[in-house]
Short mmCIF file of C-alpha atoms and ligand atoms in Angstrom, two decimals:
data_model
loop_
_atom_site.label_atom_id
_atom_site.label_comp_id
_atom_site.label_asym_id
_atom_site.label_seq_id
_atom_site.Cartn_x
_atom_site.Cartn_y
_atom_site.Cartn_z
CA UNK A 1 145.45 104.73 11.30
CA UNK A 2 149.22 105.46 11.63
CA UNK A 3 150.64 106.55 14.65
CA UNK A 4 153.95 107.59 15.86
CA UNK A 5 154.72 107.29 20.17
CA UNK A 6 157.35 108.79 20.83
CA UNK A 7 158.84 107.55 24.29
CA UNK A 8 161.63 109.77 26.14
CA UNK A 9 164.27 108.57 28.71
CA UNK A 10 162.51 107.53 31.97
CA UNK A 11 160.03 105.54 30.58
CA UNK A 12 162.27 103.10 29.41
CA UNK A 13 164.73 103.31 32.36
CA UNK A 14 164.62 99.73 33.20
CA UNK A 15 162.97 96.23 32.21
CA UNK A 16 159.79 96.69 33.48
CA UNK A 17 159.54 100.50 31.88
CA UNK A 18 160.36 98.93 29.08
CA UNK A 19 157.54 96.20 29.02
CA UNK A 20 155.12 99.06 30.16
CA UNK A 21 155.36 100.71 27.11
CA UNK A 22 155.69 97.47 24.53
CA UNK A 23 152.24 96.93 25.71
CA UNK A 24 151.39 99.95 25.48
CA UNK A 25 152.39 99.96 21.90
CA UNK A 26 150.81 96.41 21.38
CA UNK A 27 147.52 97.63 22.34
CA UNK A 28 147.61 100.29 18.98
CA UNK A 29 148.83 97.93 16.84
CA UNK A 30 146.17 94.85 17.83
CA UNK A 31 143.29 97.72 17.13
CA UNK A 32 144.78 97.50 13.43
CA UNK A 33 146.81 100.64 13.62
CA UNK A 34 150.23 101.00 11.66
CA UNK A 35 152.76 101.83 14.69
CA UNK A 36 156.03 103.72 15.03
CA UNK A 37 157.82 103.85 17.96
CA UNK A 38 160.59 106.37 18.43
CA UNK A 39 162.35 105.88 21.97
CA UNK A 40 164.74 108.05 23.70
CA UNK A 41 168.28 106.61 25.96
CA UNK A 42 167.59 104.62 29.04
CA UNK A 43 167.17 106.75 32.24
CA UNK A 44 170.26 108.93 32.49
CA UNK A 45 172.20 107.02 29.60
CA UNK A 46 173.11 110.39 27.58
CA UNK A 47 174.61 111.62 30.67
CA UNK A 48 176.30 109.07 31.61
CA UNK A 49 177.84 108.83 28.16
CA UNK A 50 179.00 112.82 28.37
CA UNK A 51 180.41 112.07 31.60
CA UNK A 52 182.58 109.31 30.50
CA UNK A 53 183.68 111.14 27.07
CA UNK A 54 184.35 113.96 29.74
CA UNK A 55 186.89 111.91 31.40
CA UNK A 56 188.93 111.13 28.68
CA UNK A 57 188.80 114.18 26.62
CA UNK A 58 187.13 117.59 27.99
CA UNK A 59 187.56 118.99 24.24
CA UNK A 60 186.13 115.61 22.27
CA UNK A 61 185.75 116.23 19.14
CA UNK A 62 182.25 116.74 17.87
CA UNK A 63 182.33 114.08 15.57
CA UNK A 64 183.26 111.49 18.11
CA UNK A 65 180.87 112.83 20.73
CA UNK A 66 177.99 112.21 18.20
CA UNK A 67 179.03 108.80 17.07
CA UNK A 68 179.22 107.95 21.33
CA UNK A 69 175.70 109.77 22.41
CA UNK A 70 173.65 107.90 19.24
CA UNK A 71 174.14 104.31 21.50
CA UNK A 72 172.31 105.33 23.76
CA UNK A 73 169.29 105.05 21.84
CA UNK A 74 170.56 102.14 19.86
CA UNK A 75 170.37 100.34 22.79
CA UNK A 76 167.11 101.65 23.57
CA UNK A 77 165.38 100.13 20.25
CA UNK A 78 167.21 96.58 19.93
CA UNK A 79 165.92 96.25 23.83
CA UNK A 80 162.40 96.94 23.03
CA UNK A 81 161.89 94.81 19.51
CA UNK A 82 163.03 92.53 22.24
CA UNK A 83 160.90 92.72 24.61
CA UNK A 84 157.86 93.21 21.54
CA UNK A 85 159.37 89.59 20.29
CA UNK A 86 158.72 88.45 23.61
CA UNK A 87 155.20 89.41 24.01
CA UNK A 88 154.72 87.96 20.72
CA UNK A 89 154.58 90.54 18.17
CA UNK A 90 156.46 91.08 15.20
CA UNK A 91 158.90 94.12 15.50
CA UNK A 92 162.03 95.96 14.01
CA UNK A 93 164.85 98.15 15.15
CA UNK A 94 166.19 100.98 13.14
CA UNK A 95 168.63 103.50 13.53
CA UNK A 96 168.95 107.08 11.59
CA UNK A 97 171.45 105.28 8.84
CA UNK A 98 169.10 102.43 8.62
CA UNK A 99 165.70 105.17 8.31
CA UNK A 100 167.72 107.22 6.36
CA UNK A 101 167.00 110.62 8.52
CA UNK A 102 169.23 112.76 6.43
CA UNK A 103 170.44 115.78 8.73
CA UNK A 104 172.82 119.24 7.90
CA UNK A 105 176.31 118.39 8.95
CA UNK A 106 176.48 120.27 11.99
CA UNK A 107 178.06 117.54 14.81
CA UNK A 108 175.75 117.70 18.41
CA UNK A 109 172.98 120.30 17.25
CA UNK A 110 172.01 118.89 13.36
CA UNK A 111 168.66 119.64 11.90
CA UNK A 112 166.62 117.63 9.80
CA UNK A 113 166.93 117.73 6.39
CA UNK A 114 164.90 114.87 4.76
CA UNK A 115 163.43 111.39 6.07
CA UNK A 116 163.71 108.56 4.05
CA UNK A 117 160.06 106.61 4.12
CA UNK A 118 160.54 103.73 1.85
CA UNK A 119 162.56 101.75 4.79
CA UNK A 120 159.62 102.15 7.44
CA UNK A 121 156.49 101.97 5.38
CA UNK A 122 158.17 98.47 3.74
CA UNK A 123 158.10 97.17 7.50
CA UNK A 124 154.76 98.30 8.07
CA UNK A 125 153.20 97.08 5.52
CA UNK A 126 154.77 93.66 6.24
CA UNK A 127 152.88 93.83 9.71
CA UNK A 128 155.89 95.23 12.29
CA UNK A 129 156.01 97.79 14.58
CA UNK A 130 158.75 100.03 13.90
CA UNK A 131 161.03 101.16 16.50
CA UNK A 132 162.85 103.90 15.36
CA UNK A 133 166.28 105.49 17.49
CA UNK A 134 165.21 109.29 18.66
CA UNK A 135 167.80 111.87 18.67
CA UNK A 136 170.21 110.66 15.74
CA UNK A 137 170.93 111.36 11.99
CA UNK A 138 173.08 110.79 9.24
CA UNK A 139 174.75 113.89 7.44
CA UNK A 140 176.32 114.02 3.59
CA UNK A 141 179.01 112.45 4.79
CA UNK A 142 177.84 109.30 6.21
CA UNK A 143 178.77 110.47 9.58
CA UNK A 144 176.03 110.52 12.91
CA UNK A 145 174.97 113.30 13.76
CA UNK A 146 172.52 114.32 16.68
CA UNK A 147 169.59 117.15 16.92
CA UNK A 148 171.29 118.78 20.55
CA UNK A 149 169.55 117.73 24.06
CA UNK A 150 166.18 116.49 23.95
CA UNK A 151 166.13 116.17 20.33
CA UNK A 152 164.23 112.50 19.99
CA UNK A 153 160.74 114.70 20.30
CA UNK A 154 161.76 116.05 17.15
CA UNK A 155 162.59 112.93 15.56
CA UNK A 156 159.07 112.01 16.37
CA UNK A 157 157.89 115.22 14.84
CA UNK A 158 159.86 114.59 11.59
CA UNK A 159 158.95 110.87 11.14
CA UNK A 160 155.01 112.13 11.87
CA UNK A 161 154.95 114.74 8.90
CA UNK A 162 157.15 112.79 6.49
CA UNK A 163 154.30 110.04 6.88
CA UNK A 164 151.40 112.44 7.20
CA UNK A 165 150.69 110.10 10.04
CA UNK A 166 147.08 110.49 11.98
CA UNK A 167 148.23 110.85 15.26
CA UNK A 168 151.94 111.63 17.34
CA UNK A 169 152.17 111.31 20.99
CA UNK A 170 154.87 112.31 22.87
CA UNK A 171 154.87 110.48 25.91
CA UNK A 172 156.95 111.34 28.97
CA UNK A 173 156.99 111.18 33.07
CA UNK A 174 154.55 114.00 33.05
CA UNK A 175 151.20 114.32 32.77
CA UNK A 176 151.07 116.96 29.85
CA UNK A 177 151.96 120.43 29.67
CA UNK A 178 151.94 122.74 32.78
CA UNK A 179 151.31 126.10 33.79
CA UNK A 180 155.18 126.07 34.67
CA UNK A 181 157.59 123.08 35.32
CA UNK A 182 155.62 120.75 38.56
CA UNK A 183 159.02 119.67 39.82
CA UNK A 184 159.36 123.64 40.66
CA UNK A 185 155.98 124.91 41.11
CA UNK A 186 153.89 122.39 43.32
CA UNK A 187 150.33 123.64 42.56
CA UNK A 188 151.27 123.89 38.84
CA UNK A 189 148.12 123.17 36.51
CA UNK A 190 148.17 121.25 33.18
CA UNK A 191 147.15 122.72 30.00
CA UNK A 192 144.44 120.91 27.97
CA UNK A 193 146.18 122.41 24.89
CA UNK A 194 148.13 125.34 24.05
CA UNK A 195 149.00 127.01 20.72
CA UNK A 196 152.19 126.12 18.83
CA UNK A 197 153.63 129.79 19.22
CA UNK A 198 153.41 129.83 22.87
CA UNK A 199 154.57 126.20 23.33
CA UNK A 200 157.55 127.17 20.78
CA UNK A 201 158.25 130.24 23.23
CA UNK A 202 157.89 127.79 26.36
CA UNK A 203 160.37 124.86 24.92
CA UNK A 204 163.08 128.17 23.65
CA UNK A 205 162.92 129.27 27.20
CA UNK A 206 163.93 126.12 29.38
CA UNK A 207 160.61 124.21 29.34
CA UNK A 208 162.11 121.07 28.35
CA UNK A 209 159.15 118.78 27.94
CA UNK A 210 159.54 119.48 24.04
CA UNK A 211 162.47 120.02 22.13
CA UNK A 212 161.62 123.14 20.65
CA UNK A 213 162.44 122.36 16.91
CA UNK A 214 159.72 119.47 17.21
CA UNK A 215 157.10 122.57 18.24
CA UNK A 216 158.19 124.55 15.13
CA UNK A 217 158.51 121.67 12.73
CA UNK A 218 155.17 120.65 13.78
CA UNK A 219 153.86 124.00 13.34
CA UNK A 220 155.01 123.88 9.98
CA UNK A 221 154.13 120.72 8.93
CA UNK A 222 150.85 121.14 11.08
CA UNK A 223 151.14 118.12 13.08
CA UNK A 224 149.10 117.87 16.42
CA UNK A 225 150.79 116.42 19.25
CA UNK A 226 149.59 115.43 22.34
CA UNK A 227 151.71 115.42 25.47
CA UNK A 228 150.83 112.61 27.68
CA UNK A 229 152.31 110.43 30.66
CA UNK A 230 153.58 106.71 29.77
CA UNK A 231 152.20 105.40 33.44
CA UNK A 232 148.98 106.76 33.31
CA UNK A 233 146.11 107.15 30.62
CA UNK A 234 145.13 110.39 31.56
CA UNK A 235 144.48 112.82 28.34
CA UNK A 236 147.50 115.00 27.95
CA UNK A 237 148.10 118.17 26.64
CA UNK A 238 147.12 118.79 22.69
CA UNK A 239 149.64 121.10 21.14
CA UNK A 240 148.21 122.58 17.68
CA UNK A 241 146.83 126.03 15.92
CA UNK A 242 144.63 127.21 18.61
CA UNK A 243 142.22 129.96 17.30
CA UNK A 244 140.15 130.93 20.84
CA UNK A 245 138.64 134.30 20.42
CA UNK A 246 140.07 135.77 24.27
CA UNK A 247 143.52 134.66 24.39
CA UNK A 248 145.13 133.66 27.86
CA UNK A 249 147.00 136.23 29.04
CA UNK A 250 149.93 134.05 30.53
CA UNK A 251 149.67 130.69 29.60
CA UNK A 252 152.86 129.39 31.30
CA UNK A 253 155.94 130.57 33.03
CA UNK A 254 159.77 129.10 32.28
CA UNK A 255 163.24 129.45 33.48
CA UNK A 256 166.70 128.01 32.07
CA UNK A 257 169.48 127.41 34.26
CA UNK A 258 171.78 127.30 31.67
CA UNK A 259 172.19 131.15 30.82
CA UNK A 260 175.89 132.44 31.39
CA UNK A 261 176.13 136.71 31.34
CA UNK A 262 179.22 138.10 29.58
CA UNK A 263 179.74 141.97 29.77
CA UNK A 264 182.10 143.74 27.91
CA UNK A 265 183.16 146.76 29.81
CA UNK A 266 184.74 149.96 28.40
CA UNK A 267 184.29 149.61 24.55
CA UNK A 268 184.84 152.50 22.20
CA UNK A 269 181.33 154.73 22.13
CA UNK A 270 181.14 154.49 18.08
CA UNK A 271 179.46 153.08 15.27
CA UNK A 272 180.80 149.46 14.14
CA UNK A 273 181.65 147.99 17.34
CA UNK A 274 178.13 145.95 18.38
CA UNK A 275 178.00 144.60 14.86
CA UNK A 276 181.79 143.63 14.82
CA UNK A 277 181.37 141.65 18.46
CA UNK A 278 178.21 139.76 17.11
CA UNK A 279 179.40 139.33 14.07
CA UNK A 280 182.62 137.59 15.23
CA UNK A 281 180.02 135.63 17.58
CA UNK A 282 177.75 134.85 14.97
CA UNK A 283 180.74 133.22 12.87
CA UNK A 284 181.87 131.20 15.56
CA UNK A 285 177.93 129.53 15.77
CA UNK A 286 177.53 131.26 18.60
CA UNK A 287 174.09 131.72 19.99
CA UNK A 288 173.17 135.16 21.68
CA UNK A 289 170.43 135.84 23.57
CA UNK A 290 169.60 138.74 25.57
CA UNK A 291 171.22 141.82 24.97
CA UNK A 292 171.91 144.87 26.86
CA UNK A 293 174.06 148.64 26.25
CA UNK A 294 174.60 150.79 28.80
CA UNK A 295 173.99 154.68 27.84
CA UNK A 296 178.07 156.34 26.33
CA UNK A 297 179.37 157.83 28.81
CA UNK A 298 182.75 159.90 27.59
CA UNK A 299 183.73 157.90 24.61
CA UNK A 300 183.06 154.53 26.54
CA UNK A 301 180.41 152.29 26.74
CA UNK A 302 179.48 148.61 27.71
CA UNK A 303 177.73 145.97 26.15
CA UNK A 304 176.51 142.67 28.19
CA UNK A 305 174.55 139.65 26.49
CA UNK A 306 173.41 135.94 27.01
CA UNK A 307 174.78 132.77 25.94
CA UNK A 308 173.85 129.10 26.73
CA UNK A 309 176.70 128.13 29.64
CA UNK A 310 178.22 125.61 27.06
CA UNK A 311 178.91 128.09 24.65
CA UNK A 312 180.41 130.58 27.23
CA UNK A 313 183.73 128.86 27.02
CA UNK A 314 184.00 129.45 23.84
CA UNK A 315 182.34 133.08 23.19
CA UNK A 316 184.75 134.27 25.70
CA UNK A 317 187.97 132.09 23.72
CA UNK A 318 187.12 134.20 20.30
CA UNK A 319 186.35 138.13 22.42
CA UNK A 320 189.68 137.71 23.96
CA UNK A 321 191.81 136.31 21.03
CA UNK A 322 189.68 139.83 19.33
CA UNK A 323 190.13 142.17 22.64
CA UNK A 324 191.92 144.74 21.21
CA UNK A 325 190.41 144.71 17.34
CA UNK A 326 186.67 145.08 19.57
CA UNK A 327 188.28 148.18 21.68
CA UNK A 328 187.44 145.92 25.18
CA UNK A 329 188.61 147.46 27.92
CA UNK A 330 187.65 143.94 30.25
CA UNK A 331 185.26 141.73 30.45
CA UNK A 332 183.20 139.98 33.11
CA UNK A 333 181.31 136.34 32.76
CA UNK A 334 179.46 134.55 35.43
CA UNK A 335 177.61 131.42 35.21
CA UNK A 336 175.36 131.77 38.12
CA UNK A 337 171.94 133.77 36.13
CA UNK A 338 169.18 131.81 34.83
CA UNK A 339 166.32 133.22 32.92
CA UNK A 340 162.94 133.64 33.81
CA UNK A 341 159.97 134.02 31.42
CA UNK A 342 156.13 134.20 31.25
CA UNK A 343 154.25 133.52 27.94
CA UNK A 344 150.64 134.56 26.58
CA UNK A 345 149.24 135.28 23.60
CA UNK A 346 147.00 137.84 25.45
CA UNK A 347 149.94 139.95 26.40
CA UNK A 348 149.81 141.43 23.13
CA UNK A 349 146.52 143.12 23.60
CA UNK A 350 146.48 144.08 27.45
CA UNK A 351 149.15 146.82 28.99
CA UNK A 352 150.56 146.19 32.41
CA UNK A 353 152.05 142.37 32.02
CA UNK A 354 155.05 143.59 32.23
CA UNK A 355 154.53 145.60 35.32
CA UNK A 356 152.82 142.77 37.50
CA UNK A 357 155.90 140.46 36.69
CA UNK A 358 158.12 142.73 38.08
CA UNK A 359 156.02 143.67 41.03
CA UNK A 360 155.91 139.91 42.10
CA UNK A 361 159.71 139.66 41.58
CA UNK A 362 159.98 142.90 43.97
CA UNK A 363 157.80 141.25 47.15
CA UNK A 364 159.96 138.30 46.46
CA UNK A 365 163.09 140.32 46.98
CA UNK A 366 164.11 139.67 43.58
CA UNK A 367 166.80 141.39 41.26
CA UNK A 368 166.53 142.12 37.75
CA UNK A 369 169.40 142.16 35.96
CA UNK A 370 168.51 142.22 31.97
CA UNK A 371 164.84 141.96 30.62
CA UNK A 372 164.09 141.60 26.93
CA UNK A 373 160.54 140.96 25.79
CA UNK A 374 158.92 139.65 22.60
CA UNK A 375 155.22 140.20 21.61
CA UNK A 376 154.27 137.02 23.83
CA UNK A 377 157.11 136.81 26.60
CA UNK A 378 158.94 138.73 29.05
CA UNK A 379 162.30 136.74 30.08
CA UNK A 380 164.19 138.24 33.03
CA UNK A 381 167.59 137.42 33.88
CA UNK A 382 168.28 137.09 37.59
CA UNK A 383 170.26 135.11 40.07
CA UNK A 384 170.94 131.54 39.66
CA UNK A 385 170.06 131.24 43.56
CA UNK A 386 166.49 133.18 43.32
CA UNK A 387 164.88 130.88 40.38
CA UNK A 388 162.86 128.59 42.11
CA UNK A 389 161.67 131.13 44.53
CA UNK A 390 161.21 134.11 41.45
CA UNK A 391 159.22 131.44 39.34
CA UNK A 392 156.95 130.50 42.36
CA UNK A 393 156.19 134.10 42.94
CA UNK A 394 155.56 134.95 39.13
CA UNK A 395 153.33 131.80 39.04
CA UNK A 396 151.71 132.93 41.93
CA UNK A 397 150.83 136.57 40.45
CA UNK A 398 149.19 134.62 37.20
CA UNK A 399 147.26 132.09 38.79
CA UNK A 400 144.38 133.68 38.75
CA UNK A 401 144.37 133.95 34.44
CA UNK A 402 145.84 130.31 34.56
CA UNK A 403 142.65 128.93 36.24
CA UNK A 404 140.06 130.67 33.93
P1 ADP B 501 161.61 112.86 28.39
O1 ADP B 501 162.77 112.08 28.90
O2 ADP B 501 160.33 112.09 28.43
O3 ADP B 501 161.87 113.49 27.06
P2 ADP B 501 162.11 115.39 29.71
O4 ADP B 501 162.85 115.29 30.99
O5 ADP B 501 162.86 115.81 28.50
O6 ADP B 501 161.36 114.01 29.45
O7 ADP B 501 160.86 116.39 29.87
C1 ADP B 501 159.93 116.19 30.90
C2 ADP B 501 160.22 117.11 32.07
O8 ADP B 501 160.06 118.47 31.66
C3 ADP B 501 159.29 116.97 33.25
O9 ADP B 501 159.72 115.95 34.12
C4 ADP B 501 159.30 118.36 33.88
O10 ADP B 501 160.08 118.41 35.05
C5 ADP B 501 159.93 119.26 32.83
N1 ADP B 501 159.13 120.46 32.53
C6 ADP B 501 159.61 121.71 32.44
N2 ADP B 501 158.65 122.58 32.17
C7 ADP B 501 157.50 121.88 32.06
C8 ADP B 501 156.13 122.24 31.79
N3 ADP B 501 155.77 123.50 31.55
N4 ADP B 501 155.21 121.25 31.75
C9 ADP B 501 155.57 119.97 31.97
N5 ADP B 501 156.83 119.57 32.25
C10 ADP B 501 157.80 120.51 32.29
N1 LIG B 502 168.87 110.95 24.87
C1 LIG B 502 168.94 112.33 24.40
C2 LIG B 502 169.12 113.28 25.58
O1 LIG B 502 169.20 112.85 26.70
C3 LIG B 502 167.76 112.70 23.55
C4 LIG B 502 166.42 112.75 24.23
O2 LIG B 502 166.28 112.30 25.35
O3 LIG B 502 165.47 113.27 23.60
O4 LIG B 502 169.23 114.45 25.37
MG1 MG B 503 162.86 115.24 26.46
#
C-alpha cells in the first residue's frame, strides 16, 4: 500500500512531537507500506515568520513573503529525516522545487497545477520514506510560491491523487471532524464521516481543520481522507462521497473571524453601478463574499458586502482611488463581524432551517446584520463580540439532528 500522512503544525512543535510522529510513520512503513510524509511549520513558526516580515516591511512584497513562509516547513522536513535517521530508518527531505509541485504564479494563495512523481516514487522504490514540505510550490518562473493559510492539507491532497495512493490521513491536534469547532463549543460531537460538499462548505466558512482546496481537489480526484489526531489512535473522521438515503439536516456549524463589512452609502439608483464596483473588485483579486442592496430610495441607494479582513485594506485602496467614477457618496468598513454558518445536506429538502437559526440567535440576544444562504448553508454576519456565544446557541438548537 501507499500512503500519504499528512502532519500539520502542533504535532511537530517540538522534539518529542517530532519523534511521536517518526514512529508513527515507522510503524506504516515496517508493515511494508510505501510512505509519504507531508509536514506542516513547527508550532506557531508561520506566524512567527509574518510577524517578523511585519516588522520590517508592513507592505512585503509577495514574492519575498513566499520565499520567507516556505522555511518554515523546510525546517520541518530536514528535522524529521533526522530524527527517522535516528531511529534507524532510511529517509529523505524534499521541498516543492525538489518534488517538482508546479503551482499558477499567484505569490501567497497559488494553486496546484501539476506534481512531478518521478522524484518521489524513485525514493520509494529505493526503500525511503519521503518527507515532503506542505504548503509550498514552484511557479513558471522558478519562484516559491505558497497555497494561502493552511494550505499543507492540500499538498497532501495533491501528492495523494497524483500517486493514486491507497490511503491519505490528515493528522492534526483534533480528534476528527466536529459538529462545530471543540475549542468553541464544549459538548461538540465528532463526525464519523461527512460528505465532501458539506466538508467543502465547512472548510469555506472558517472551519479550519481542512484547507478547503484539499476538500475540493479531493472531491475531484476522489480521494478519501480521514481526519485523525497524531496523539491518539482513535478512528477519525472519513471525508468522501457519502450517498445515505436521509441526509442530516445540519451536519456542522462554522464561524470566521476574519470577515471585514464595507458599505457603500449613497450610490446612484441605476443600472451599471453593482457590476462596475465588483468588477473593479474582481480585477484587483479581490474576494467578495456576502452581498447586500438596500431598496432605491430617491435616486440613491447602498450597497454593503464581505471581504476577508486582509483584503479590506486593499478593497477599500481601489473604491476610493474610483469614488467618484462608482457615484459613492461615503463609505463605512469595520472589522469587528464574523460570520456564522450551519451546513446540511438535508436543508435542501425540509422548510424552516432557516427560521430555527434565527430564532436561537434571537433568545441569545443576537443581531443579524447580512444573511446569504446556499442550497446547504445559511451564513449570518453578526458581531465580532457575539460569535462564541451565537455559535453555542445555534449548536445548541441542532443538537438534537447532530446526535441522530
Ligand atoms: P493543523 O496545524 O494540524 O493543520 P489546524 O489548526 O489547521 O491544525 O486545524 C485544527 C483546528 O481546527 C482544531 O484545533 C480546531 O480548533 C479547529 N476547528 C475548527 N472547526 C473545527 C471542526 N468542525 N472540527 C474540528 N476542528 C475544528
Ligand atoms: N504553515 C502553514 C500555515 O501555518 C501551512 C499549514 O500549516 O498548513 O498556514
Ligand atoms: Mg491546518
Amino acid at each position: 500500500m501507499l500512503v500519504v500522512k499528512k502532519f500539520g503544525g502542533s504535532s511537530v512543535a517540538n522534539k518529542e512531537r517530532i519523534f511521536n510522529v517518526a514512529r508513527r510513520c515507522i510503524d506504516d512503513y515496517k508493515k511494508g507500506n510505501k510512505v509519504v510524509v507531508v509536514l506542516s511549520a513547527m508550532g506557531d513558526t508561520t506566524d512567527d515568520l509574518i510577524a517578523l516580515a511585519n516588522d520590517i516591511n508592513p507592505d512585503a512584497p509577495k514574492r519575498e513573503m513566499d520565499m520567507l513562509l516556505s522555511i518554515g516547513e523546510q525546517q520541518s522536513v530536514a528535522l524529521m529525516a533526522m530524527a527517522m535517521a535516528k531511529l534507524g530508518v532510511p529517509a529523505i527531505s524534499l521541498n516543492a522545487f525538489q518534488v517538482a509541485m508546479h503551482t499558477t504564479s499567484q505569490y501567497s494563495n497559488a494553486r496546484f497545477k501539476r506534481v512531478d512523481k518521478d522524484r518521489i516514487l524513485h525514493e520509494l522504490d529505493a526503500g525511503k520514506i519521503v518527507i515532503v514540505t506542505g504548503f509550498q510550490g514552484v511557479n513558471k518562473y522558478d519562484d516559491i510560491t505558497t497555497l494561502g493559510r493552511g494550505g499543507s492539507d492540500t499538498t497532501a491532497v495533491a501528492i495523494a491523487a497524483t500517486l493514486n495512493a491507497d490511503r491519505c490521513e490528515i493528522f492534526t491536534d483534533v480528534d476528527g471532524v466536529y459538529t462545530a469547532d471543540p475549542r468553541i463549543v464544549k459538548n461538540a460531537r465528532k463526525l464519523p464521516e461527512i460528505s465532501y460538499d458539506e466538508m467543502l462548505e465547512l472548510a469555506s466558512l472558517g472551519a479550519q481543520v481542512l484547507h478547503n482546496r484539499s476538500v475540493e481537489m479531493a472531491k475531484k480526484y476522489g480521494v478519501t481522507l480521514v481526519v485523525r489526531s497524531s496523539l491518539n489512535e482513535s478512528e477519525g473522521t472519513l471525508v468522501r462521497e457519502v450517498n445515505t438515503v436521509e441526509k442530516m439536516l445540519v451536519s456542522g456549524v462554522a464561524c470566521d473571524k476574519h470577515a471585514a463589512r464595507i458599505a457603500l452609502i449613497g450610490v446612484k439608483n441605476e443600472p451599471g453601478v453593482a457590476f462596475k464596483v465588483f468588477d473593479l473588485l474582481a480585477k484587483a483579486g479581490i474576494n467578495v463574499d456576502m452581498i447586500l442592496q438596500s431598496v432605491g430610495r430617491d435616486d440613491k441607494k447602498d450597497i454593503s458586502f464581505t471581504v476577508d479582513e486582509t483584503e479590506a485594506k486593499d478593497a477599500m485602496k481601489v473604491l476610493k482611488e474610483n469614488k467618484d467614477r462608482l457615484t459613492i457618496t461615503d463609505f463605512q468598513d469595520e472589522e469587528n463581524v464574523a460570520k456564522l454558518s450551519i451546513v446540511g445536506a438535508g436543508m435542501q429538502t425540509n422548510p424552516g432551517v432557516a427560521a430555527r437559526m434565527f430564532g436561537a440567535l434571537y433568545d441569545a440576544g443576537v443581531n443579524i446584520r447580512m444573511i446569504s444562504t446556499s442550497e446547504i448553508r445559511i451564513t449570518v454576519l453578526i458581531d465580532l463580540a457575539d460569535v462564541d456565544r451565537a455559535m453555542n446557541a445555534v449548536h445548541a438548537e441542532f443538537m438534537e439532528e447532530i446526535e441522530n
